[in-house]
Amino acid sequence: MAAAATAYLDADENLEAIIARIDHKSRKIETLLKQSKPVEALKTVLEGSPLKTRDERCKSANWIVVHRALMAIRDVHGMFSSLDPEYYDILMK
């Protein structure tokens, strides 16, 4: 349990770095969306998601980017069939 608590603390200590990564991913997915690659954009945004942070600002910023990618996908069934199982877990978290 101490290791899990440490993981949360480590993530929370780097809040500005997490926000900077989310901003970078946001710009990257906008480029992918302009290239009509919404599934690739979703995969990009899910990779390295800040799952262990408890900071609401980080969670909210990440959700905005995930939501942007999800809303660009027209074929949801096709999207789910193209995702690797690891992405399902990240998406549900």
PDB file of N, CA and C in Angstrom:
ATOM      1  N   MET A   1       0.824  -1.191   0.000  1.00  0.00           N
ATOM      2  CA  MET A   1       0.000   0.000   0.000  1.00  0.00           C
ATOM      3  C   MET A   1       0.870   1.258   0.000  1.00  0.00           C
ATOM      4  N   ALA A   2       1.994   1.219   0.672  1.00  0.00           N
ATOM      5  CA  ALA A   2       2.881   2.371   0.705  1.00  0.00           C
ATOM      6  C   ALA A   2       3.399   2.697  -0.693  1.00  0.00           C
ATOM      7  N   ALA A   3       3.663   1.671  -1.496  1.00  0.00           N
ATOM      8  CA  ALA A   3       4.134   1.896  -2.858  1.00  0.00           C
ATOM      9  C   ALA A   3       3.077   2.609  -3.689  1.00  0.00           C
ATOM     10  N   ALA A   4       1.813   2.234  -3.505  1.00  0.00           N
ATOM     11  CA  ALA A   4       0.733   2.884  -4.237  1.00  0.00           C
ATOM     12  C   ALA A   4       0.611   4.348  -3.816  1.00  0.00           C
ATOM     13  N   ALA A   5       0.714   4.602  -2.525  1.00  0.00           N
ATOM     14  CA  ALA A   5       0.644   5.975  -2.039  1.00  0.00           C
ATOM     15  C   ALA A   5       1.811   6.789  -2.584  1.00  0.00           C
ATOM     16  N   THR A   6       2.983   6.177  -2.663  1.00  0.00           N
ATOM     17  CA  THR A   6       4.149   6.849  -3.204  1.00  0.00           C
ATOM     18  C   THR A   6       3.942   7.173  -4.682  1.00  0.00           C
ATOM     19  N   ALA A   7       3.328   6.251  -5.415  1.00  0.00           N
ATOM     20  CA  ALA A   7       3.068   6.485  -6.830  1.00  0.00           C
ATOM     21  C   ALA A   7       2.163   7.697  -7.019  1.00  0.00           C
ATOM     22  N   TYR A   8       1.155   7.821  -6.159  1.00  0.00           N
ATOM     23  CA  TYR A   8       0.275   8.988  -6.249  1.00  0.00           C
ATOM     24  C   TYR A   8       1.036  10.259  -5.907  1.00  0.00           C
ATOM     25  N   LEU A   9       1.861  10.210  -4.861  1.00  0.00           N
ATOM     26  CA  LEU A   9       2.617  11.393  -4.473  1.00  0.00           C
ATOM     27  C   LEU A   9       3.591  11.806  -5.566  1.00  0.00           C
ATOM     28  N   ASP A  10       4.272  10.832  -6.161  1.00  0.00           N
ATOM     29  CA  ASP A  10       5.215  11.142  -7.222  1.00  0.00           C
ATOM     30  C   ASP A  10       4.506  11.830  -8.379  1.00  0.00           C
ATOM     31  N   ALA A  11       3.344  11.328  -8.750  1.00  0.00           N
ATOM     32  CA  ALA A  11       2.594  11.929  -9.852  1.00  0.00           C
ATOM     33  C   ALA A  11       2.141  13.340  -9.480  1.00  0.00           C
ATOM     34  N   ASP A  12       1.680  13.524  -8.248  1.00  0.00           N
ATOM     35  CA  ASP A  12       1.180  14.821  -7.821  1.00  0.00           C
ATOM     36  C   ASP A  12       2.287  15.861  -7.696  1.00  0.00           C
ATOM     37  N   GLU A  13       3.514  15.424  -7.441  1.00  0.00           N
ATOM     38  CA  GLU A  13       4.627  16.358  -7.314  1.00  0.00           C
ATOM     39  C   GLU A  13       4.983  16.987  -8.654  1.00  0.00           C
ATOM     40  N   ASN A  14       4.615  16.368  -9.743  1.00  0.00           N
ATOM     41  CA  ASN A  14       4.973  16.834 -11.076  1.00  0.00           C
ATOM     42  C   ASN A  14       3.766  17.363 -11.834  1.00  0.00           C
ATOM     43  N   LEU A  15       2.890  18.072 -11.167  1.00  0.00           N
ATOM     44  CA  LEU A  15       1.646  18.529 -11.802  1.00  0.00           C
ATOM     45  C   LEU A  15       1.890  19.378 -13.037  1.00  0.00           C
ATOM     46  N   GLU A  16       2.841  20.285 -12.961  1.00  0.00           N
ATOM     47  CA  GLU A  16       3.108  21.151 -14.111  1.00  0.00           C
ATOM     48  C   GLU A  16       3.639  20.349 -15.287  1.00  0.00           C
ATOM     49  N   ALA A  17       4.442  19.334 -15.009  1.00  0.00           N
ATOM     50  CA  ALA A  17       4.957  18.474 -16.079  1.00  0.00           C
ATOM     51  C   ALA A  17       3.813  17.686 -16.715  1.00  0.00           C
ATOM     52  N   ILE A  18       2.867  17.221 -15.897  1.00  0.00           N
ATOM     53  CA  ILE A  18       1.716  16.477 -16.423  1.00  0.00           C
ATOM     54  C   ILE A  18       0.870  17.387 -17.309  1.00  0.00           C
ATOM     55  N   ILE A  19       0.602  18.600 -16.849  1.00  0.00           N
ATOM     56  CA  ILE A  19      -0.183  19.562 -17.633  1.00  0.00           C
ATOM     57  C   ILE A  19       0.535  19.887 -18.945  1.00  0.00           C
ATOM     58  N   ALA A  20       1.844  20.038 -18.897  1.00  0.00           N
ATOM     59  CA  ALA A  20       2.613  20.330 -20.112  1.00  0.00           C
ATOM     60  C   ALA A  20       2.506  19.167 -21.102  1.00  0.00           C
ATOM     61  N   ARG A  21       2.554  17.919 -20.607  1.00  0.00           N
ATOM     62  CA  ARG A  21       2.414  16.747 -21.475  1.00  0.00           C
ATOM     63  C   ARG A  21       1.030  16.701 -22.106  1.00  0.00           C
ATOM     64  N   ILE A  22       0.011  17.026 -21.316  1.00  0.00           N
ATOM     65  CA  ILE A  22      -1.355  17.037 -21.843  1.00  0.00           C
ATOM     66  C   ILE A  22      -1.496  18.113 -22.920  1.00  0.00           C
ATOM     67  N   ASP A  23      -0.922  19.283 -22.697  1.00  0.00           N
ATOM     68  CA  ASP A  23      -0.966  20.353 -23.703  1.00  0.00           C
ATOM     69  C   ASP A  23      -0.274  19.921 -24.992  1.00  0.00           C
ATOM     70  N   HIS A  24       0.861  19.243 -24.850  1.00  0.00           N
ATOM     71  CA  HIS A  24       1.593  18.756 -26.018  1.00  0.00           C
ATOM     72  C   HIS A  24       0.745  17.736 -26.783  1.00  0.00           C
ATOM     73  N   LYS A  25       0.120  16.807 -26.033  1.00  0.00           N
ATOM     74  CA  LYS A  25      -0.733  15.803 -26.679  1.00  0.00           C
ATOM     75  C   LYS A  25      -1.925  16.460 -27.358  1.00  0.00           C
ATOM     76  N   SER A  26      -2.450  17.505 -26.764  1.00  0.00           N
ATOM     77  CA  SER A  26      -3.589  18.212 -27.340  1.00  0.00           C
ATOM     78  C   SER A  26      -3.234  18.769 -28.716  1.00  0.00           C
ATOM     79  N   ARG A  27      -2.071  19.380 -28.827  1.00  0.00           N
ATOM     80  CA  ARG A  27      -1.633  19.916 -30.126  1.00  0.00           C
ATOM     81  C   ARG A  27      -1.424  18.782 -31.131  1.00  0.00           C
ATOM     82  N   LYS A  28      -0.867  17.677 -30.653  1.00  0.00           N
ATOM     83  CA  LYS A  28      -0.602  16.539 -31.537  1.00  0.00           C
ATOM     84  C   LYS A  28      -1.905  15.934 -32.062  1.00  0.00           C
ATOM     85  N   ILE A  29      -2.915  15.792 -31.180  1.00  0.00           N
ATOM     86  CA  ILE A  29      -4.170  15.187 -31.647  1.00  0.00           C
ATOM     87  C   ILE A  29      -4.922  16.136 -32.575  1.00  0.00           C
ATOM     88  N   GLU A  30      -4.794  17.425 -32.375  1.00  0.00           N
ATOM     89  CA  GLU A  30      -5.439  18.366 -33.299  1.00  0.00           C
ATOM     90  C   GLU A  30      -4.876  18.184 -34.705  1.00  0.00           C
ATOM     91  N   THR A  31      -3.571  17.969 -34.794  1.00  0.00           N
ATOM     92  CA  THR A  31      -2.949  17.708 -36.085  1.00  0.00           C
ATOM     93  C   THR A  31      -3.485  16.415 -36.685  1.00  0.00           C
ATOM     94  N   LEU A  32      -3.580  15.364 -35.877  1.00  0.00           N
ATOM     95  CA  LEU A  32      -4.100  14.086 -36.365  1.00  0.00           C
ATOM     96  C   LEU A  32      -5.558  14.206 -36.794  1.00  0.00           C
ATOM     97  N   LEU A  33      -6.340  14.968 -36.056  1.00  0.00           N
ATOM     98  CA  LEU A  33      -7.748  15.147 -36.424  1.00  0.00           C
ATOM     99  C   LEU A  33      -7.877  15.904 -37.738  1.00  0.00           C
ATOM    100  N   LYS A  34      -7.016  16.882 -37.964  1.00  0.00           N
ATOM    101  CA  LYS A  34      -7.037  17.620 -39.233  1.00  0.00           C
ATOM    102  C   LYS A  34      -6.655  16.715 -40.399  1.00  0.00           C
ATOM    103  N   GLN A  35      -5.879  15.662 -40.097  1.00  0.00           N
ATOM    104  CA  GLN A  35      -5.479  14.692 -41.120  1.00  0.00           C
ATOM    105  C   GLN A  35      -6.492  13.557 -41.239  1.00  0.00           C
ATOM    106  N   SER A  36      -7.636  13.688 -40.582  1.00  0.00           N
ATOM    107  CA  SER A  36      -8.706  12.671 -40.582  1.00  0.00           C
ATOM    108  C   SER A  36      -8.218  11.328 -40.044  1.00  0.00           C
ATOM    109  N   LYS A  37      -7.515  11.384 -38.923  1.00  0.00           N
ATOM    110  CA  LYS A  37      -7.021  10.181 -38.254  1.00  0.00           C
ATOM    111  C   LYS A  37      -7.514  10.158 -36.803  1.00  0.00           C
ATOM    112  N   PRO A  38      -8.845  10.075 -36.591  1.00  0.00           N
ATOM    113  CA  PRO A  38      -9.375  10.166 -35.225  1.00  0.00           C
ATOM    114  C   PRO A  38      -9.001   8.993 -34.327  1.00  0.00           C
ATOM    115  N   VAL A  39      -8.908   7.782 -34.865  1.00  0.00           N
ATOM    116  CA  VAL A  39      -8.559   6.631 -34.025  1.00  0.00           C
ATOM    117  C   VAL A  39      -7.112   6.753 -33.570  1.00  0.00           C
ATOM    118  N   GLU A  40      -6.246   7.188 -34.459  1.00  0.00           N
ATOM    119  CA  GLU A  40      -4.842   7.408 -34.083  1.00  0.00           C
ATOM    120  C   GLU A  40      -4.746   8.527 -33.038  1.00  0.00           C
ATOM    121  N   ALA A  41      -5.588   9.543 -33.176  1.00  0.00           N
ATOM    122  CA  ALA A  41      -5.617  10.627 -32.193  1.00  0.00           C
ATOM    123  C   ALA A  41      -6.026  10.095 -30.825  1.00  0.00           C
ATOM    124  N   LEU A  42      -7.040   9.225 -30.792  1.00  0.00           N
ATOM    125  CA  LEU A  42      -7.479   8.648 -29.521  1.00  0.00           C
ATOM    126  C   LEU A  42      -6.375   7.802 -28.898  1.00  0.00           C
ATOM    127  N   LYS A  43      -5.719   6.986 -29.694  1.00  0.00           N
ATOM    128  CA  LYS A  43      -4.619   6.170 -29.174  1.00  0.00           C
ATOM    129  C   LYS A  43      -3.516   7.063 -28.608  1.00  0.00           C
ATOM    130  N   THR A  44      -3.214   8.135 -29.311  1.00  0.00           N
ATOM    131  CA  THR A  44      -2.172   9.065 -28.860  1.00  0.00           C
ATOM    132  C   THR A  44      -2.528   9.683 -27.523  1.00  0.00           C
ATOM    133  N   VAL A  45      -3.775  10.097 -27.379  1.00  0.00           N
ATOM    134  CA  VAL A  45      -4.174  10.754 -26.137  1.00  0.00           C
ATOM    135  C   VAL A  45      -4.240   9.766 -24.966  1.00  0.00           C
ATOM    136  N   LEU A  46      -4.547   8.500 -25.250  1.00  0.00           N
ATOM    137  CA  LEU A  46      -4.618   7.518 -24.168  1.00  0.00           C
ATOM    138  C   LEU A  46      -3.238   7.069 -23.696  1.00  0.00           C
ATOM    139  N   GLU A  47      -2.255   7.104 -24.576  1.00  0.00           N
ATOM    140  CA  GLU A  47      -0.903   6.706 -24.197  1.00  0.00           C
ATOM    141  C   GLU A  47      -0.334   7.696 -23.191  1.00  0.00           C
ATOM    142  N   GLY A  48       0.109   7.179 -22.082  1.00  0.00           N
ATOM    143  CA  GLY A  48       0.718   8.029 -21.066  1.00  0.00           C
ATOM    144  C   GLY A  48      -0.270   8.895 -20.311  1.00  0.00           C
ATOM    145  N   SER A  49      -1.533   8.496 -20.276  1.00  0.00           N
ATOM    146  CA  SER A  49      -2.525   9.262 -19.526  1.00  0.00           C
ATOM    147  C   SER A  49      -2.168   9.269 -18.043  1.00  0.00           C
ATOM    148  N   PRO A  50      -2.403  10.391 -17.369  1.00  0.00           N
ATOM    149  CA  PRO A  50      -2.043  10.499 -15.949  1.00  0.00           C
ATOM    150  C   PRO A  50      -3.063   9.780 -15.063  1.00  0.00           C
ATOM    151  N   LEU A  51      -3.015   8.459 -15.042  1.00  0.00           N
ATOM    152  CA  LEU A  51      -4.009   7.667 -14.317  1.00  0.00           C
ATOM    153  C   LEU A  51      -3.828   7.717 -12.805  1.00  0.00           C
ATOM    154  N   LYS A  52      -2.629   8.004 -12.344  1.00  0.00           N
ATOM    155  CA  LYS A  52      -2.369   7.921 -10.907  1.00  0.00           C
ATOM    156  C   LYS A  52      -2.434   9.259 -10.192  1.00  0.00           C
ATOM    157  N   THR A  53      -2.708  10.311 -10.906  1.00  0.00           N
ATOM    158  CA  THR A  53      -2.783  11.605 -10.239  1.00  0.00           C
ATOM    159  C   THR A  53      -4.155  11.785  -9.589  1.00  0.00           C
ATOM    160  N   ARG A  54      -4.161  12.482  -8.504  1.00  0.00           N
ATOM    161  CA  ARG A  54      -5.428  12.804  -7.827  1.00  0.00           C
ATOM    162  C   ARG A  54      -5.826  14.255  -8.068  1.00  0.00           C
ATOM    163  N   ASP A  55      -4.987  14.972  -8.773  1.00  0.00           N
ATOM    164  CA  ASP A  55      -5.228  16.383  -9.021  1.00  0.00           C
ATOM    165  C   ASP A  55      -6.361  16.561 -10.030  1.00  0.00           C
ATOM    166  N   GLU A  56      -7.391  17.270  -9.628  1.00  0.00           N
ATOM    167  CA  GLU A  56      -8.569  17.462 -10.483  1.00  0.00           C
ATOM    168  C   GLU A  56      -8.250  18.270 -11.733  1.00  0.00           C
ATOM    169  N   ARG A  57      -7.305  19.190 -11.645  1.00  0.00           N
ATOM    170  CA  ARG A  57      -6.933  19.994 -12.804  1.00  0.00           C
ATOM    171  C   ARG A  57      -6.335  19.099 -13.895  1.00  0.00           C
ATOM    172  N   CYS A  58      -5.481  18.171 -13.489  1.00  0.00           N
ATOM    173  CA  CYS A  58      -4.876  17.232 -14.450  1.00  0.00           C
ATOM    174  C   CYS A  58      -5.934  16.309 -15.042  1.00  0.00           C
ATOM    175  N   LYS A  59      -6.804  15.786 -14.188  1.00  0.00           N
ATOM    176  CA  LYS A  59      -7.856  14.892 -14.664  1.00  0.00           C
ATOM    177  C   LYS A  59      -8.765  15.606 -15.659  1.00  0.00           C
ATOM    178  N   SER A  60      -9.131  16.832 -15.335  1.00  0.00           N
ATOM    179  CA  SER A  60     -10.022  17.606 -16.197  1.00  0.00           C
ATOM    180  C   SER A  60      -9.354  17.933 -17.529  1.00  0.00           C
ATOM    181  N   ALA A  61      -8.114  18.368 -17.481  1.00  0.00           N
ATOM    182  CA  ALA A  61      -7.396  18.706 -18.711  1.00  0.00           C
ATOM    183  C   ALA A  61      -7.263  17.478 -19.607  1.00  0.00           C
ATOM    184  N   ASN A  62      -6.971  16.325 -19.003  1.00  0.00           N
ATOM    185  CA  ASN A  62      -6.837  15.102 -19.787  1.00  0.00           C
ATOM    186  C   ASN A  62      -8.185  14.695 -20.375  1.00  0.00           C
ATOM    187  N   TRP A  63      -9.259  14.797 -19.587  1.00  0.00           N
ATOM    188  CA  TRP A  63     -10.580  14.422 -20.086  1.00  0.00           C
ATOM    189  C   TRP A  63     -10.984  15.290 -21.273  1.00  0.00           C
ATOM    190  N   ILE A  64     -10.664  16.560 -21.253  1.00  0.00           N
ATOM    191  CA  ILE A  64     -11.012  17.449 -22.363  1.00  0.00           C
ATOM    192  C   ILE A  64     -10.359  16.959 -23.650  1.00  0.00           C
ATOM    193  N   VAL A  65      -9.108  16.540 -23.562  1.00  0.00           N
ATOM    194  CA  VAL A  65      -8.397  16.064 -24.752  1.00  0.00           C
ATOM    195  C   VAL A  65      -8.962  14.714 -25.212  1.00  0.00           C
ATOM    196  N   VAL A  66      -9.229  13.810 -24.260  1.00  0.00           N
ATOM    197  CA  VAL A  66      -9.819  12.509 -24.600  1.00  0.00           C
ATOM    198  C   VAL A  66     -11.184  12.728 -25.256  1.00  0.00           C
ATOM    199  N   HIS A  67     -11.986  13.580 -24.665  1.00  0.00           N
ATOM    200  CA  HIS A  67     -13.317  13.873 -25.189  1.00  0.00           C
ATOM    201  C   HIS A  67     -13.244  14.426 -26.602  1.00  0.00           C
ATOM    202  N   ARG A  68     -12.298  15.306 -26.841  1.00  0.00           N
ATOM    203  CA  ARG A  68     -12.126  15.894 -28.189  1.00  0.00           C
ATOM    204  C   ARG A  68     -11.863  14.799 -29.214  1.00  0.00           C
ATOM    205  N   ALA A  69     -10.982  13.860 -28.850  1.00  0.00           N
ATOM    206  CA  ALA A  69     -10.662  12.764 -29.776  1.00  0.00           C
ATOM    207  C   ALA A  69     -11.868  11.846 -29.972  1.00  0.00           C
ATOM    208  N   LEU A  70     -12.574  11.535 -28.892  1.00  0.00           N
ATOM    209  CA  LEU A  70     -13.743  10.652 -28.988  1.00  0.00           C
ATOM    210  C   LEU A  70     -14.844  11.260 -29.862  1.00  0.00           C
ATOM    211  N   MET A  71     -15.072  12.545 -29.716  1.00  0.00           N
ATOM    212  CA  MET A  71     -16.149  13.193 -30.462  1.00  0.00           C
ATOM    213  C   MET A  71     -15.872  13.255 -31.964  1.00  0.00           C
ATOM    214  N   ALA A  72     -14.630  13.106 -32.361  1.00  0.00           N
ATOM    215  CA  ALA A  72     -14.291  13.143 -33.777  1.00  0.00           C
ATOM    216  C   ALA A  72     -14.499  11.791 -34.455  1.00  0.00           C
ATOM    217  N   ILE A  73     -14.722  10.748 -33.668  1.00  0.00           N
ATOM    218  CA  ILE A  73     -14.874   9.406 -34.216  1.00  0.00           C
ATOM    219  C   ILE A  73     -16.323   9.173 -34.611  1.00  0.00           C
ATOM    220  N   ARG A  74     -16.532   8.847 -35.844  1.00  0.00           N
ATOM    221  CA  ARG A  74     -17.883   8.615 -36.346  1.00  0.00           C
ATOM    222  C   ARG A  74     -18.272   7.140 -36.261  1.00  0.00           C
ATOM    223  N   ASP A  75     -17.317   6.251 -36.430  1.00  0.00           N
ATOM    224  CA  ASP A  75     -17.571   4.809 -36.399  1.00  0.00           C
ATOM    225  C   ASP A  75     -17.052   4.243 -35.076  1.00  0.00           C
ATOM    226  N   VAL A  76     -17.888   4.303 -34.046  1.00  0.00           N
ATOM    227  CA  VAL A  76     -17.473   3.868 -32.711  1.00  0.00           C
ATOM    228  C   VAL A  76     -17.178   2.365 -32.694  1.00  0.00           C
ATOM    229  N   HIS A  77     -18.004   1.576 -33.356  1.00  0.00           N
ATOM    230  CA  HIS A  77     -17.769   0.137 -33.406  1.00  0.00           C
ATOM    231  C   HIS A  77     -16.422  -0.168 -34.065  1.00  0.00           C
ATOM    232  N   GLY A  78     -16.147   0.483 -35.157  1.00  0.00           N
ATOM    233  CA  GLY A  78     -14.866   0.300 -35.839  1.00  0.00           C
ATOM    234  C   GLY A  78     -13.700   0.730 -34.979  1.00  0.00           C
ATOM    235  N   MET A  79     -13.898   1.809 -34.223  1.00  0.00           N
ATOM    236  CA  MET A  79     -12.847   2.298 -33.332  1.00  0.00           C
ATOM    237  C   MET A  79     -12.525   1.263 -32.281  1.00  0.00           C
ATOM    238  N   PHE A  80     -13.567   0.696 -31.635  1.00  0.00           N
ATOM    239  CA  PHE A  80     -13.324  -0.297 -30.599  1.00  0.00           C
ATOM    240  C   PHE A  80     -12.689  -1.561 -31.158  1.00  0.00           C
ATOM    241  N   SER A  81     -13.047  -1.945 -32.368  1.00  0.00           N
ATOM    242  CA  SER A  81     -12.462  -3.155 -32.945  1.00  0.00           C
ATOM    243  C   SER A  81     -10.999  -2.940 -33.334  1.00  0.00           C
ATOM    244  N   SER A  82     -10.594  -1.687 -33.537  1.00  0.00           N
ATOM    245  CA  SER A  82      -9.208  -1.424 -33.911  1.00  0.00           C
ATOM    246  C   SER A  82      -8.296  -1.165 -32.710  1.00  0.00           C
ATOM    247  N   LEU A  83      -8.871  -0.965 -31.534  1.00  0.00           N
ATOM    248  CA  LEU A  83      -8.059  -0.694 -30.344  1.00  0.00           C
ATOM    249  C   LEU A  83      -7.494  -1.975 -29.747  1.00  0.00           C
ATOM    250  N   ASP A  84      -6.278  -1.890 -29.243  1.00  0.00           N
ATOM    251  CA  ASP A  84      -5.704  -2.993 -28.490  1.00  0.00           C
ATOM    252  C   ASP A  84      -6.380  -3.017 -27.120  1.00  0.00           C
ATOM    253  N   PRO A  85      -6.468  -4.198 -26.492  1.00  0.00           N
ATOM    254  CA  PRO A  85      -7.124  -4.306 -25.182  1.00  0.00           C
ATOM    255  C   PRO A  85      -6.563  -3.364 -24.112  1.00  0.00           C
ATOM    256  N   GLU A  86      -5.287  -3.043 -24.179  1.00  0.00           N
ATOM    257  CA  GLU A  86      -4.696  -2.145 -23.182  1.00  0.00           C
ATOM    258  C   GLU A  86      -5.356  -0.769 -23.206  1.00  0.00           C
ATOM    259  N   TYR A  87      -5.811  -0.341 -24.387  1.00  0.00           N
ATOM    260  CA  TYR A  87      -6.461   0.954 -24.504  1.00  0.00           C
ATOM    261  C   TYR A  87      -7.850   0.953 -23.861  1.00  0.00           C
ATOM    262  N   TYR A  88      -8.536  -0.192 -23.880  1.00  0.00           N
ATOM    263  CA  TYR A  88      -9.850  -0.270 -23.223  1.00  0.00           C
ATOM    264  C   TYR A  88      -9.720   0.060 -21.741  1.00  0.00           C
ATOM    265  N   ASP A  89      -8.707  -0.524 -21.108  1.00  0.00           N
ATOM    266  CA  ASP A  89      -8.497  -0.304 -19.686  1.00  0.00           C
ATOM    267  C   ASP A  89      -8.222   1.165 -19.392  1.00  0.00           C
ATOM    268  N   ILE A  90      -7.356   1.763 -20.183  1.00  0.00           N
ATOM    269  CA  ILE A  90      -7.027   3.185 -19.987  1.00  0.00           C
ATOM    270  C   ILE A  90      -8.251   4.041 -20.212  1.00  0.00           C
ATOM    271  N   LEU A  91      -9.016   3.738 -21.246  1.00  0.00           N
ATOM    272  CA  LEU A  91     -10.219   4.520 -21.560  1.00  0.00           C
ATOM    273  C   LEU A  91     -11.247   4.447 -20.437  1.00  0.00           C
ATOM    274  N   MET A  92     -11.387   3.287 -19.847  1.00  0.00           N
ATOM    275  CA  MET A  92     -12.361   3.125 -18.769  1.00  0.00           C
ATOM    276  C   MET A  92     -11.919   3.816 -17.474  1.00  0.00           C
ATOM    277  N   LYS A  93     -10.632   3.980 -17.294  1.00  0.00           N
ATOM    278  CA  LYS A  93     -10.146   4.657 -16.086  1.00  0.00           C
ATOM    279  C   LYS A  93     -10.309   6.139 -16.243  1.00  0.00           C
TER     280      LYS A  93
END
